[in-house]
Backbone as numpy.savetxt, mean C-alpha at the origin, in Angstrom:
# Nx Ny Nz CAx CAy CAz Cx Cy Cz
24.62 -11.51 -10.58 24.39 -12.42 -9.46 24.12 -13.82 -9.71
24.65 -14.84 -9.35 24.18 -16.16 -9.51 23.64 -16.75 -8.25
22.95 -17.80 -8.53 22.16 -18.48 -7.24 23.12 -18.72 -5.87
24.17 -19.19 -6.63 25.18 -19.58 -5.54 25.83 -18.50 -4.63
25.78 -17.24 -5.34 26.13 -15.83 -4.65 25.40 -15.36 -3.95
24.20 -15.54 -4.00 22.94 -15.09 -3.44 22.83 -15.33 -1.93
22.69 -14.45 -0.80 22.60 -14.71 0.53 21.37 -14.76 0.72
21.06 -15.58 1.77 19.43 -15.50 2.64 19.09 -14.20 2.84
19.84 -13.37 3.28 19.59 -11.83 3.51 19.02 -11.15 2.28
19.82 -11.46 1.10 19.53 -10.87 -0.37 18.10 -11.21 -0.89
17.51 -12.59 -0.55 16.54 -13.34 -0.90 15.51 -12.64 -0.21
15.71 -12.76 1.23 14.60 -12.01 2.23 14.37 -10.69 1.73
15.42 -10.05 1.35 15.05 -8.50 1.13 14.29 -8.20 -0.08
14.79 -9.09 -1.08 13.84 -9.03 -2.36 12.51 -9.52 -2.43
12.15 -10.69 -1.38 10.91 -11.06 -1.25 10.17 -9.96 -0.59
10.89 -9.29 0.55 10.26 -8.20 1.26 9.63 -7.19 0.50
10.62 -6.71 -0.52 10.40 -5.73 -1.54 9.46 -5.96 -2.39
9.32 -7.23 -2.93 8.04 -7.75 -3.82 7.04 -7.64 -3.15
6.70 -8.10 -2.03 5.47 -8.21 -1.34 5.04 -6.82 -1.01
6.02 -5.75 -0.67 5.52 -4.42 -0.28 5.17 -3.63 -1.75
5.82 -3.94 -2.72 5.22 -3.55 -3.95 3.78 -3.79 -4.47
3.82 -5.30 -4.22 2.55 -5.76 -4.67 1.45 -5.26 -3.63
1.49 -4.99 -2.39 0.45 -4.62 -1.69 0.27 -3.25 -1.94
1.31 -2.24 -2.15 1.27 -0.98 -2.81 0.27 -0.78 -3.97
0.46 -1.80 -4.92 -0.31 -1.78 -6.20 -1.40 -1.96 -5.98
-1.99 -3.18 -4.78 -3.31 -3.38 -4.43 -4.04 -2.34 -3.94
-3.43 -1.57 -2.83 -4.05 -0.16 -2.22 -4.27 0.61 -3.21
-3.70 1.03 -4.18 -3.75 1.93 -5.19 -4.78 1.55 -6.09
-4.93 -0.04 -6.51 -6.26 -0.39 -7.33 -7.55 -0.39 -6.41
-7.41 -0.54 -5.15 -8.61 -0.26 -4.26 -9.04 1.07 -4.43
-8.18 2.27 -4.30 -8.51 3.46 -4.36 -8.94 3.88 -5.55
-8.30 3.46 -6.71 -8.84 3.81 -8.05 -10.20 3.16 -8.24
-10.29 2.01 -7.84 -11.65 1.31 -8.29 -12.77 2.08 -7.49
-12.49 2.29 -6.29 -13.63 3.10 -5.32 -13.85 4.58 -6.05
-12.87 5.28 -6.34 -13.07 6.41 -7.11 -13.85 6.44 -8.44
-13.51 5.10 -9.36 -14.49 4.94 -10.54 -15.91 4.59 -10.30
-16.24 4.21 -8.86 -17.41 3.91 -8.63 -18.20 5.16 -7.77
-17.46 6.30 -7.84 -18.13 7.27 -7.17 -17.61 7.55 -5.91
-17.28 6.47 -4.97 -16.87 6.65 -3.61 -15.67 7.80 -3.37
-15.61 8.35 -2.04 -14.72 9.23 -1.68 -13.67 8.49 -0.77
-13.91 7.37 -0.37 -13.23 6.43 0.82 -13.37 5.27 0.29
-12.15 4.45 1.07 -12.23 2.86 0.88 -11.25 2.40 2.19
-11.70 1.09 2.62 -11.05 0.70 3.80 -10.11 -0.43 3.23
-8.86 -0.32 3.86 -7.67 -1.11 3.31 -6.89 -1.80 4.50
-6.68 -3.24 4.53 -6.17 -3.99 5.53 -4.34 -4.00 5.42
-3.81 -3.83 6.57 -2.51 -4.03 6.56 -1.59 -2.92 5.76
-2.00 -1.80 6.05 -1.20 -0.55 5.42 0.06 -0.33 6.47
0.94 -0.37 5.59 2.50 -0.04 5.98 2.71 1.47 6.66
3.54 1.62 7.81 3.74 2.96 8.14 4.54 3.88 6.83
5.05 3.05 6.04 5.62 3.90 4.87 4.64 4.02 3.99
3.54 3.03 3.60 2.45 3.47 2.97 1.65 4.47 3.17
1.44 4.86 4.69 0.75 5.73 5.36 1.40 7.13 5.10
2.65 7.09 5.17 3.39 8.30 5.13 3.05 8.74 3.68
3.33 7.64 2.68 3.39 8.27 1.24 1.92 8.48 0.78
1.08 7.84 1.05 -0.27 8.23 0.76 -0.87 9.54 1.29
-0.54 9.91 2.84 -0.57 11.23 3.22 0.25 12.27 2.37
1.32 12.04 2.06 1.97 13.28 1.16 1.15 13.56 -0.37
0.65 12.37 -0.45 -0.30 12.42 -1.91 -1.60 13.18 -1.52
-1.84 13.49 -0.38 -3.05 14.11 -0.06 -4.29 13.35 0.57
-4.09 12.04 0.53 -4.95 11.17 1.31 -5.08 11.52 2.83
-6.44 11.21 3.38 -6.72 11.42 4.54 -6.64 9.66 5.17
-5.94 9.36 6.12 -6.09 8.20 6.77 -6.33 7.88 8.22
-7.23 7.14 8.44 -7.59 6.96 9.99 -7.65 5.19 10.30
-6.81 5.24 11.34 -6.70 3.62 11.72 -8.18 3.41 11.92
-8.52 2.08 11.77 -9.72 1.58 12.24 -9.48 -0.10 12.40
-10.27 -0.82 13.10 -10.10 -2.15 13.40 -9.39 -3.08 11.97
-8.30 -3.69 12.13 -7.89 -4.18 11.24 -7.23 -3.38 9.95
-7.25 -2.27 9.73 -6.57 -1.49 8.78 -6.84 -0.16 8.78
-6.97 0.35 7.73 -6.89 2.02 7.36 -8.25 2.30 6.55
-8.78 3.20 7.01 -9.70 3.99 6.26 -9.21 4.98 5.64
-9.10 4.99 4.27 -8.45 6.04 3.49 -9.55 6.95 2.46
-9.29 8.33 2.61 -10.42 9.13 2.14 -9.79 9.90 1.36
-10.40 10.83 0.48 -9.94 11.68 -0.41 -10.84 12.84 -0.86
-10.50 14.12 -1.09 -11.56 15.02 -1.74 -11.64 15.02 -3.04
-12.97 14.95 -3.72 -13.01 14.81 -5.01 -12.93 16.14 -5.78
-12.10 16.20 -6.50 -11.88 17.57 -7.37 -11.90 17.49 -8.70
């Protein structure tokens, strides 16, 4: 694909996907960091509905709070 063949929709889609991946990486880094500190929960802002579904399917408990999600897990 050349620059001149790229449509605005493709650019927007790519940008949206890149932001979503970056945010998902940030959420997982927050969870990992909290677990390393011995915590069993973390608060994260702007968790998308898709991230909620994916985190729930991985066994995390999510509860909405003002401005974000409280994410907790069982330490095993």
